[in-house]
XYZ file of C-alpha atoms in Angstrom:
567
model
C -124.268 -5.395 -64.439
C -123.573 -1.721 -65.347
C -120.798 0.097 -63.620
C -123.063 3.565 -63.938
C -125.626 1.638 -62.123
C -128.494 4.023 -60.425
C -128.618 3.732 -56.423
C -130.883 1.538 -55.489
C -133.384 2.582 -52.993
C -132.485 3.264 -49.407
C -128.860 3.487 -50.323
C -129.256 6.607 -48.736
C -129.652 5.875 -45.563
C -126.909 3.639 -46.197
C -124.300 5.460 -47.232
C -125.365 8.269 -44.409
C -124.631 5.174 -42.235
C -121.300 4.973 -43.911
C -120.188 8.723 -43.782
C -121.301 8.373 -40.131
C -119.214 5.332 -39.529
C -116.191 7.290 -41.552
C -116.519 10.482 -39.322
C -116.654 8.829 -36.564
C -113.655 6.492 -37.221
C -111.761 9.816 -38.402
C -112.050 11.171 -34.798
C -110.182 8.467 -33.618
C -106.486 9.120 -32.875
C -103.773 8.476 -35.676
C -103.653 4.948 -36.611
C -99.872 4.659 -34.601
C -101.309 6.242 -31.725
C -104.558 3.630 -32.063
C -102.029 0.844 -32.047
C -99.781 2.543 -28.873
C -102.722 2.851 -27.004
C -104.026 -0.807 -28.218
C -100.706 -2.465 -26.632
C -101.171 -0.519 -23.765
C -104.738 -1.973 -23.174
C -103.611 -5.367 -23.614
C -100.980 -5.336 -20.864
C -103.617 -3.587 -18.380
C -105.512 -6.842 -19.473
C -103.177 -9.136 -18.918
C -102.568 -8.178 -15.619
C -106.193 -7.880 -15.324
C -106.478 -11.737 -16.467
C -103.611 -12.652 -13.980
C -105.342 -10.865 -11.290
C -108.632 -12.992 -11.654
C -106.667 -16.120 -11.666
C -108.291 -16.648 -15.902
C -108.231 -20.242 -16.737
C -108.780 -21.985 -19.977
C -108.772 -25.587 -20.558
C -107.083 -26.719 -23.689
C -107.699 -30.189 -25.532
C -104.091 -31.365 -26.168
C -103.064 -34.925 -27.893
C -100.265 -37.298 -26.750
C -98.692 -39.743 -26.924
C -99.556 -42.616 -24.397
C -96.801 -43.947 -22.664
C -95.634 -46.543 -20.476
C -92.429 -47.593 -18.056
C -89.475 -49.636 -19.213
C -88.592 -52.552 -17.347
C -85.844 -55.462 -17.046
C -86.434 -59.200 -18.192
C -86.726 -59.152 -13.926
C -89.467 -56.524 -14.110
C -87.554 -53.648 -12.166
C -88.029 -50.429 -13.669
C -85.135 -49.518 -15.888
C -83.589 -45.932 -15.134
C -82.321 -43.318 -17.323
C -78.317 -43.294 -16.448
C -78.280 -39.597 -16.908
C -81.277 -38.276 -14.777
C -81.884 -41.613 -12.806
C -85.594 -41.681 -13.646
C -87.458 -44.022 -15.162
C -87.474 -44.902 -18.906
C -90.263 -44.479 -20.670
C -91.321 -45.538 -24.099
C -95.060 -45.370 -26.496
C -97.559 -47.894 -25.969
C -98.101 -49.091 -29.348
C -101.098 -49.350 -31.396
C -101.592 -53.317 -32.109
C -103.171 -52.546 -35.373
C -101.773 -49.771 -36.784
C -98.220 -50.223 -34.948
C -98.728 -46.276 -34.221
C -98.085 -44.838 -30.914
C -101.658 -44.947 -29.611
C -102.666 -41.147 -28.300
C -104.824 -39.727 -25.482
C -106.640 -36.285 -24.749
C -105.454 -34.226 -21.981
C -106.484 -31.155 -21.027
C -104.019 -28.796 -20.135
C -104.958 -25.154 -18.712
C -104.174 -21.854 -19.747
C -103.305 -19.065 -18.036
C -102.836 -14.881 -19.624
C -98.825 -13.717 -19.340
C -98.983 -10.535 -17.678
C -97.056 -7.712 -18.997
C -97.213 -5.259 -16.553
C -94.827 -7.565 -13.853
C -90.991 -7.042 -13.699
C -90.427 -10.078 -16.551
C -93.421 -8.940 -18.602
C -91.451 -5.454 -18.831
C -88.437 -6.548 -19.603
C -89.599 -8.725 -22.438
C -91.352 -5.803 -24.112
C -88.480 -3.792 -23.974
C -85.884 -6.955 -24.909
C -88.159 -7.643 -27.816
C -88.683 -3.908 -29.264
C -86.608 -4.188 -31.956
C -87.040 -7.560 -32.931
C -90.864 -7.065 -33.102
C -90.417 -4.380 -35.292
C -87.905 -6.114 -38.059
C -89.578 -9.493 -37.699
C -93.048 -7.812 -38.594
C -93.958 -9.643 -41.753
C -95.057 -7.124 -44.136
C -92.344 -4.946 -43.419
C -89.665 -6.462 -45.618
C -91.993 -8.030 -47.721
C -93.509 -4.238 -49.158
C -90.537 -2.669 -49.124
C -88.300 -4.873 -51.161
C -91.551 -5.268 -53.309
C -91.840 -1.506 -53.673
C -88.559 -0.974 -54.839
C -89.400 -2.947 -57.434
C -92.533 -1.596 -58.088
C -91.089 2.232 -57.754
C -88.477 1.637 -60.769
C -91.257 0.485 -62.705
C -93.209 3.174 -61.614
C -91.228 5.985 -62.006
C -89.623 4.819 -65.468
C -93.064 4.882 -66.832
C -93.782 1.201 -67.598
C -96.571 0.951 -65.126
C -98.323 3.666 -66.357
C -97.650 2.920 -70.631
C -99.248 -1.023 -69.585
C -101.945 0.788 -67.531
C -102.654 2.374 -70.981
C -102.034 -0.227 -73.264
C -104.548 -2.393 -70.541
C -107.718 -0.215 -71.103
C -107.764 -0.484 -74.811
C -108.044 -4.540 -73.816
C -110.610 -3.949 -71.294
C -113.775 -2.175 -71.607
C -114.612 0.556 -68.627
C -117.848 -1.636 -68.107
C -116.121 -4.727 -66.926
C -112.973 -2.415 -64.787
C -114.533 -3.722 -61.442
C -115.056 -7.313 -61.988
C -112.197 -7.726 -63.347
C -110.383 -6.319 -60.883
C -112.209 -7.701 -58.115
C -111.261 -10.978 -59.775
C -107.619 -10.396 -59.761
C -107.414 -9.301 -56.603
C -109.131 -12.999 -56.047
C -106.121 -14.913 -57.186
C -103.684 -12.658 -56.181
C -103.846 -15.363 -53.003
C -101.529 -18.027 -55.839
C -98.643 -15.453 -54.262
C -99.858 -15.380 -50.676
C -99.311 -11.855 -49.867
C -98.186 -10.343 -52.804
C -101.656 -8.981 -53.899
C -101.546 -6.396 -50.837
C -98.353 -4.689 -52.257
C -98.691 -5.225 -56.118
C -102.717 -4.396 -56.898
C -104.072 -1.569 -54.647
C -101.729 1.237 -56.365
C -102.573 -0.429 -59.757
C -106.065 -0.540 -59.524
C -105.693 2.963 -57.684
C -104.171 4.043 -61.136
C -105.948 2.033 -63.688
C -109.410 3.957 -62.161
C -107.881 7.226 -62.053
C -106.780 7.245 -65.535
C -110.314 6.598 -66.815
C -111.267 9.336 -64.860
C -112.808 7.334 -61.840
C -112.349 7.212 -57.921
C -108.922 6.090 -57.010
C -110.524 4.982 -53.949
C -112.997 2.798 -55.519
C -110.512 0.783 -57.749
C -108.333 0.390 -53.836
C -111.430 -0.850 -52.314
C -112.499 -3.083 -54.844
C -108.938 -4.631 -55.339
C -108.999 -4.540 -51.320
C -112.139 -6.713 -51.566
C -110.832 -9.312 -53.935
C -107.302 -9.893 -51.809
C -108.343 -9.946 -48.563
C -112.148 -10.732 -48.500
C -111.987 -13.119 -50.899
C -108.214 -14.098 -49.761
C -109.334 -17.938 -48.965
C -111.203 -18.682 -52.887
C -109.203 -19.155 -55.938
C -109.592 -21.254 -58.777
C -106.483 -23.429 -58.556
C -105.376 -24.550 -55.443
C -102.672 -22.603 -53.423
C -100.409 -23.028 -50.834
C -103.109 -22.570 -48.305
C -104.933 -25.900 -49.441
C -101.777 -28.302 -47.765
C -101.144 -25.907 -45.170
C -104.871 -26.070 -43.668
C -105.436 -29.720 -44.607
C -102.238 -30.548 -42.213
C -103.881 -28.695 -39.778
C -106.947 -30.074 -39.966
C -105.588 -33.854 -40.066
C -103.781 -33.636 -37.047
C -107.158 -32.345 -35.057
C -108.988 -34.529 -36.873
C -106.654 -37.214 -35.296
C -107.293 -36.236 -32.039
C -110.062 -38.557 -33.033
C -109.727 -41.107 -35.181
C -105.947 -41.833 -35.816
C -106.101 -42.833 -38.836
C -108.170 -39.908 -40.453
C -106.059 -38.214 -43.367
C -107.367 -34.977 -44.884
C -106.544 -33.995 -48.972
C -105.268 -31.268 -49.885
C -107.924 -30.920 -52.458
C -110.403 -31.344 -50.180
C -111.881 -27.902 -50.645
C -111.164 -27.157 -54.464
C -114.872 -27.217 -56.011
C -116.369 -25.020 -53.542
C -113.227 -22.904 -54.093
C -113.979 -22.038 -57.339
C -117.653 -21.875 -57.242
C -117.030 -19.045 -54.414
C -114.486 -16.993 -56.902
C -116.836 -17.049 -59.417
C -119.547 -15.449 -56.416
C -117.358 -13.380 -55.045
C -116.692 -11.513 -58.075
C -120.009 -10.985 -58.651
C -120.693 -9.483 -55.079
C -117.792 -7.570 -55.391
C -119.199 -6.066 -58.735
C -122.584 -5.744 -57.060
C -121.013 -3.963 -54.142
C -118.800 -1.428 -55.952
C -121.615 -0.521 -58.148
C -124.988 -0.050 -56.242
C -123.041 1.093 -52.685
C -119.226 2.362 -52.746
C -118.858 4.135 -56.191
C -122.002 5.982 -55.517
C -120.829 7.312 -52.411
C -117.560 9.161 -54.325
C -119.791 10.789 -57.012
C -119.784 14.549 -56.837
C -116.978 14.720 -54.661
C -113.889 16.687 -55.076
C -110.409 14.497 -55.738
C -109.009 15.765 -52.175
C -112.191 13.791 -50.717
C -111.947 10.765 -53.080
C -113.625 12.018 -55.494
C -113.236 11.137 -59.410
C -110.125 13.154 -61.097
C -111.441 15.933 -63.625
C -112.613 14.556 -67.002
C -109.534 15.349 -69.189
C -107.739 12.982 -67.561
C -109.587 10.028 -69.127
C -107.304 8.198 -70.628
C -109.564 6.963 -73.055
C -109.330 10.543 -75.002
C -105.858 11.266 -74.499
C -102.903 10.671 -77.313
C -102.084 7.137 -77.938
C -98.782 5.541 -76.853
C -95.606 7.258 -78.669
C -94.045 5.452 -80.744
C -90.517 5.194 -77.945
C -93.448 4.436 -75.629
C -94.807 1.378 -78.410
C -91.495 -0.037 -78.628
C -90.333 0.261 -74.891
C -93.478 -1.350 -73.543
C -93.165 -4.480 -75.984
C -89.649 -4.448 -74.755
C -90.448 -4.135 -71.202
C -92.859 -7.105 -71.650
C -91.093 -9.394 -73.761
C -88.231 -9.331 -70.901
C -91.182 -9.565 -68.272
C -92.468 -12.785 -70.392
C -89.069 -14.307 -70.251
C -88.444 -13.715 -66.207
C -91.799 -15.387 -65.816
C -90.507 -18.052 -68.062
C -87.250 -18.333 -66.235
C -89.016 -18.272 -63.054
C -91.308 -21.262 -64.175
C -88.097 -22.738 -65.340
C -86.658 -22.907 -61.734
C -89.693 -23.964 -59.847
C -90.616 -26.876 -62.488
C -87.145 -28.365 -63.681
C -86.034 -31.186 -60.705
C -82.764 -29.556 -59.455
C -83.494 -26.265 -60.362
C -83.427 -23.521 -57.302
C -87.267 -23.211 -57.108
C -87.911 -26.925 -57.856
C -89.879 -29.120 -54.481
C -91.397 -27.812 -51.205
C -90.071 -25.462 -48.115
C -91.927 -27.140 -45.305
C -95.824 -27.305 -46.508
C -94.927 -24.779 -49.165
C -93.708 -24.683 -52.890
C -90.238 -22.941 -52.843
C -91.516 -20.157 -55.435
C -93.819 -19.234 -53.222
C -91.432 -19.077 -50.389
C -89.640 -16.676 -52.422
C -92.459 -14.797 -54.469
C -91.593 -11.354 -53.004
C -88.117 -10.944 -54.598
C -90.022 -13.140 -57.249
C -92.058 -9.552 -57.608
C -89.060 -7.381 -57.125
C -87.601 -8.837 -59.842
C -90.814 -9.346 -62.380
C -90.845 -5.225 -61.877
C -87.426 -4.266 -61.825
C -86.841 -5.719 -65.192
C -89.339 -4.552 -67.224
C -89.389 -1.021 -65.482
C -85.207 -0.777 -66.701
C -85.663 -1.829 -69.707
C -88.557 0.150 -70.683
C -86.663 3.368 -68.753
C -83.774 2.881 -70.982
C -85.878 1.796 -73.925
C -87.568 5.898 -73.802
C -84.385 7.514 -72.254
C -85.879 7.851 -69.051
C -82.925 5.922 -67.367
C -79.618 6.827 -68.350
C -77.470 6.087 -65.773
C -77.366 4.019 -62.420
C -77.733 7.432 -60.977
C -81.369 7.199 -62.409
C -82.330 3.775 -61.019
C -81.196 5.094 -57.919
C -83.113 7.760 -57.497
C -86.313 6.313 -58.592
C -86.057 3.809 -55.275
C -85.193 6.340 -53.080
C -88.487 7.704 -54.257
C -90.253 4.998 -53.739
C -88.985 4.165 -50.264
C -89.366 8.294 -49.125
C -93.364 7.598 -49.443
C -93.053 4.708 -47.304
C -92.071 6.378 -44.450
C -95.556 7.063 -42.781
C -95.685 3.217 -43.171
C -92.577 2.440 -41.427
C -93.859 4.840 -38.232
C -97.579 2.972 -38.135
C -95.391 -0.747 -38.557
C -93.576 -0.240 -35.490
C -96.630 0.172 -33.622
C -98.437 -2.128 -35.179
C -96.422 -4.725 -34.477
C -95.860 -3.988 -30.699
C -99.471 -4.355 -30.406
C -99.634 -7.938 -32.426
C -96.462 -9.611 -30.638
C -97.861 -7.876 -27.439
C -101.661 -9.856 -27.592
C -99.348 -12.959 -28.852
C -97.095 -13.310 -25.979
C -100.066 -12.165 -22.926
C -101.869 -15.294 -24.402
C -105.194 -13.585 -24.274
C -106.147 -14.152 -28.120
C -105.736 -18.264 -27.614
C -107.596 -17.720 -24.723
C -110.377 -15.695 -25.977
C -110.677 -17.954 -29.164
C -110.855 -21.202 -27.255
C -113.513 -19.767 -24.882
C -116.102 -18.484 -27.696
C -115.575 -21.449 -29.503
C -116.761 -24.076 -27.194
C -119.585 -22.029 -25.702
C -120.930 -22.098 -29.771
C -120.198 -26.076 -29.757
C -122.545 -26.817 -26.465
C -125.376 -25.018 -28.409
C -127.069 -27.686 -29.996
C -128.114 -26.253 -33.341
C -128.206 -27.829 -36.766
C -125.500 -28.457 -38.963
C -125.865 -25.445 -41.337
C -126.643 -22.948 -38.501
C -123.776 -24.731 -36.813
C -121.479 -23.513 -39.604
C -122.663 -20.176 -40.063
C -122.183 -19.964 -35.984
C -118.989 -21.312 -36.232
C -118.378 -18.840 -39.659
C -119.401 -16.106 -37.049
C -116.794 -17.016 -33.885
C -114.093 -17.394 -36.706
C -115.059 -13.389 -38.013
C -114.790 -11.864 -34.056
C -112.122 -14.250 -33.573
C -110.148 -12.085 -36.954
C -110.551 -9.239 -34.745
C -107.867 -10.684 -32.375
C -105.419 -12.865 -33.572
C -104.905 -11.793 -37.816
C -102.825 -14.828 -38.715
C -104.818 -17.398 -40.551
C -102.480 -20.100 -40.097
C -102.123 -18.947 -36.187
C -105.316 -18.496 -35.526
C -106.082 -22.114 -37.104
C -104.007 -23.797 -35.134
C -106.081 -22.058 -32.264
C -109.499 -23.133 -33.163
C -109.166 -26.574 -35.001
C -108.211 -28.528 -32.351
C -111.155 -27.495 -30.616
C -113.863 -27.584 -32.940
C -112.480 -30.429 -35.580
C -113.013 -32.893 -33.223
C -116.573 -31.592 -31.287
C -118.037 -31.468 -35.080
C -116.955 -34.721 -35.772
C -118.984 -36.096 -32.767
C -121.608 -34.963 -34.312
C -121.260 -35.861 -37.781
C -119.749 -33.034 -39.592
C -116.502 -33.729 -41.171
C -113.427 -31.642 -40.712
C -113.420 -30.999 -44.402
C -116.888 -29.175 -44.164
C -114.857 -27.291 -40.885
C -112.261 -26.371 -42.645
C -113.815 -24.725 -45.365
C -116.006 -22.759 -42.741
C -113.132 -21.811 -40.824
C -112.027 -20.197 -44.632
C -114.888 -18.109 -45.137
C -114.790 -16.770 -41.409
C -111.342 -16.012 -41.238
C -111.666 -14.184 -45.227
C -114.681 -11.646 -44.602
C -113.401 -10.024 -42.514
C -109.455 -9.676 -43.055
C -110.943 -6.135 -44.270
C -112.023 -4.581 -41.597
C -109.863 -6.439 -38.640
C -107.244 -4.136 -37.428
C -104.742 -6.772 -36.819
C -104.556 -7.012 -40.397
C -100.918 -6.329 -40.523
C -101.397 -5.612 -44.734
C -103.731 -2.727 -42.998
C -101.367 -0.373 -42.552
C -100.014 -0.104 -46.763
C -103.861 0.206 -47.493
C -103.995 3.502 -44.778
C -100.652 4.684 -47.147
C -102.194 3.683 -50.290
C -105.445 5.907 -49.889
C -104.037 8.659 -48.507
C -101.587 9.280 -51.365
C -105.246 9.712 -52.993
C -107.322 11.161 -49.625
C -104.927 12.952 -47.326
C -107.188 12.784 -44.395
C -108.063 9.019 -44.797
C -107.873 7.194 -41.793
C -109.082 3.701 -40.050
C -112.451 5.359 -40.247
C -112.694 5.798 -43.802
C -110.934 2.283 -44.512
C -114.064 0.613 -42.375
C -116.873 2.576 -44.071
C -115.578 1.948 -47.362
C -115.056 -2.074 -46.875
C -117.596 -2.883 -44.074
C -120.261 -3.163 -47.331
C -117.793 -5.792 -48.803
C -117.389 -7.639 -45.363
C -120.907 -7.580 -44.541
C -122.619 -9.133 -48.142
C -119.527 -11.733 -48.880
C -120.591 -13.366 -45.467
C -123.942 -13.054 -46.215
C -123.079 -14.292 -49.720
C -120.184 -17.145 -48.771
C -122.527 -18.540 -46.049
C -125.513 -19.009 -48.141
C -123.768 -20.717 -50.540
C -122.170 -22.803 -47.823
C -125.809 -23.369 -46.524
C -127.286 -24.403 -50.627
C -124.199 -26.945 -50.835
C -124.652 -28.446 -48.177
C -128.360 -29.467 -49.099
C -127.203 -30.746 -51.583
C -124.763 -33.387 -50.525
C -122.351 -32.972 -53.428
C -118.405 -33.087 -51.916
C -116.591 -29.856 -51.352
C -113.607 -30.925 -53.897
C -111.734 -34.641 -54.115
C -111.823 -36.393 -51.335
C -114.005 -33.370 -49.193
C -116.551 -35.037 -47.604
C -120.122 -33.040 -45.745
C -120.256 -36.083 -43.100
C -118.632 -37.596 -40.837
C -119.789 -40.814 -38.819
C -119.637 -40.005 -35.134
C -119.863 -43.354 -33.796
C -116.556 -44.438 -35.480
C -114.932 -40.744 -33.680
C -116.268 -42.296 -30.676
C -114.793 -45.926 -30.575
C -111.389 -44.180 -32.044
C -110.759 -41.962 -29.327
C -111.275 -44.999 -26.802
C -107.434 -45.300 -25.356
């Protein structure tokens, strides 16, 4: 696939369709004032929901229970509370507590009442440092800025495009930005403003190399080729639905792994496809202030080589970057070391794989700084995070907002709501398996657009429809790995996104007027053909019958979900 490739016909109308879509996004207010005036709509809502007395059912599990009584068969009361004891009914086969369904309504929080005001003002400030991606891209960027600033980044960035040829830039960024999801988050901080970088210096739109990394981290944020930290962290979710069911139903962890890497292989394909027939074409001819490529001379591929300072500091740089990685191996394989086991359903390295990053950039970036004389004193390091952290202060601004709005829909209860409510209208349908997927694929994609959390919003939806598929014979495997394509596609274009906000920062450093507008015209093409892609490959694997990794099963027998969830 050529990276000059010619615009295919009627990509004209598209990408007038995209400027459109960019203009009219760019009218919008400022990204903070889009996220003021979103938490302000969702308190009118919630008092809105209140008003009309909103009710959801919700399909809860527990445990069955029964009175304790005396040899005399009095019931036996608690000394403290004088009620009665209680204790499980056991399972006579499995010895398990046996479990039954309840449904338990729902009702929105209102904001906009005495409490509901409070709260937002008692939890301001706690929002706003418990936002997730705040710490995690600053401390990463003060990594990243020494290591910036000293000149490493940019002497590897070099060294990088002697290994790989312009023609294969995109795929192989689109691939990294893939399994950037080993490090959960990291890819949002680390790859944007070096794929912004790597494309620039070979005289191409900065924008293009952000969208296509964009693509590969958050599109494709659910594929990889090895399995992550998301594979026991969704299989834990999906057992315990599952055994709303059928007790005894245990999910693996694998469960998922060979259509995993079957879809990174895709996806970096569509990706290519994408950036070369839609989203680079729509850059050429325009000026740098618009996105546009940087002037010729700046190709890297005709400037000097490295120095020879810049030879030896960069082999320097990455011989202490090898041994970090080797020493951070070290600790997360050796029994006893500081990284070695699990944190909850995660492996403590990737608990800590932020300062993991700080570290893996700090490094290198001193030693190569000191290597070339471009750090000579402490005085130096300091000022080249202070640097770093002054062009993260439009981020800081559009954080605080953001997360007001997120804890704001969180706490009024209206995303649960919402979520529940589209998904079992979709379950009464009736349709077959495969459209029942890509219908379920589709509720997962609006449902992005409300709650941004994949584990949060799991917990939301497979309760509900783990157990309705299962009744009719799809397995909570073949769910699960539905629920991962939904909830990728469109992490770019979903404004609770929280990682949104650094990608706003990112391309205006490049395109000062960039705004939500431009970030939806120049991903909606990714969102729109990895769904189309992801589902159809869904759709051809499930003809086929072949399992979605070790022990992922397509089916699932209803009759035994059924008899199991007989009390």
């Amino acid at each position: 696939m050529s990276e000059a490739a010619a615009t295919p016909p009627g990509s004209s109308r598209g990408t007038d369709l995209l400027d459109a879509i960019e203009r009219i996004g760019n009218a919008l207010p400022d990204p903070a004032t889009l996220f003021l005036i979103g938490a302000a709509l969702v308190m009118a809502l919630s008092q809105l929901a209140v008003g009309l007395d909103w009710t959801v059912e919700k399909t809860l599990s527990r445990e069955v229970r029964e009175n304790v009584r005396d040899a005399t068969g009095a019931l036996v009361l608690d000394p403290d509370r004088g009620e009665p004891l209680t204790r499980a009914v056991l399972d006579p086969q499995t010895g398990e507590p046996r479990r039954e369904l309840v449904q338990v309504p729902l009702r929105a929080r209102s904001l906009l009442t005495a409490e509901g005001i409070y709260w937002a003002l008692q939890t301001m400030v706690k929002n706003f440092t418990d936002f997730p991606p705040l710490g995690v891209v600053l401390v990463a960027m003060l990594g990243i800025g020494v290591a910036e600033k000293s000149g490493f980044i940019g002497a590897l960035l070099k060294a990088t495009l002697i290994a790989v040829p312009p023609a294969l830039l995109t795929p192989s960024v689109v691939f990294v930005g893939v399994m950037s999801s080993m490090g959960l988050d990291a890819g949002y901080v680390v790859l944007p403003p070096v794929a912004a970088a790597l494309y620039q210096s070979v005289g191409r739109s900065p924008l293009v190399g952000i969208a296509a990394v964009f693509a590969g981290v958050s599109a494709g944020f659910g594929a990889n080729l090895f399995l992550t930290s998301l594979d026991p962290l969704l299989a834990n979710f999906t057992a315990a639905s599952a055994q709303l069911l059928d007790p005894g139903y245990a999910v693996a962890a694998t469960c998922n792994w060979w259509f995993m890497i079957a879809s990174t292989v895709l996806l970096t394909a569509v990706g290519w496809g994408v950036t070369a027939w839609w989203v680079e074409p729509r850059f050429a001819g325009k000026p740098p202030e618009d996105g546009g490529a940087a002037p010729a001379e700046t190709d890297a591929r005709s400037s000097e080589r490295l120095s020879h300072a810049e030879k030896r500091g960069l082999l320097l740089a990455l011989a202490v970057a090898g041994a970090a990685v080797a020493g951070f191996a070290a600790a997360a394989l050796v029994p006893g070391a500081p990284l070695h086991g699990f944190d909850g359903a995660f492996p403590r390295w990737v608990r800590v794989i932020v300062p993991l990053l700080f570290f893996a950039f700090l490094l290198p970036g001193l030693v190569y700084g000191i290597a070339t004389g471009r750090i000579r004193s402490d005085k130096d390091v300091a000022r080249c995070c202070t640097e770093s952290m002054a062009g993260m202060g439009s981020y800081i601004v559009l954080a605080f907002f953001a997360a007001q709005f997120i804890a704001y829909f969180a706490h009024s209860g209206l995303g649960e709501m919402l979520a529940i409510s589209g998904g079992r209208l979709l379950a009464r349908a009736g349709l077959p398996d495969t459209l029942l997927m890509a219908g379920f694929i589709a509720v997962v994609i609006v449902g992005n657009l409300f709650i941004g959390s994949m584990s949060a919003k799991y917990a939301f939806f497979a309760p509900v429809f783990v157990p309705m598929f299962m009744q009719v014979g799809i397995s909570p495997e073949l769910t699960q790995v539905a629920y991962r394509i939904g909830d990728s596609v469109s992490n770019v274009i979903t404004p609770l996104n929280p990682y949104v906000v650094i990608l706003l920062v990112f391309m205006q450093r490049h395109m000062a007027r960039a705004g939500i507008g431009t970030l939806v015209a120049l991903m909606l093409p990714y969102a729109a053909a990895f769904a189309l892609a992801w589902s159809l490959l869904l759709a051809l694997w499930m003809g086929t019958g072949a399992e979605l990794g070790p022990g992922g099963p397509l089916a699932y027998p209803p009759s035994v979900a059924i008899d199991s969830a007989s009390p």
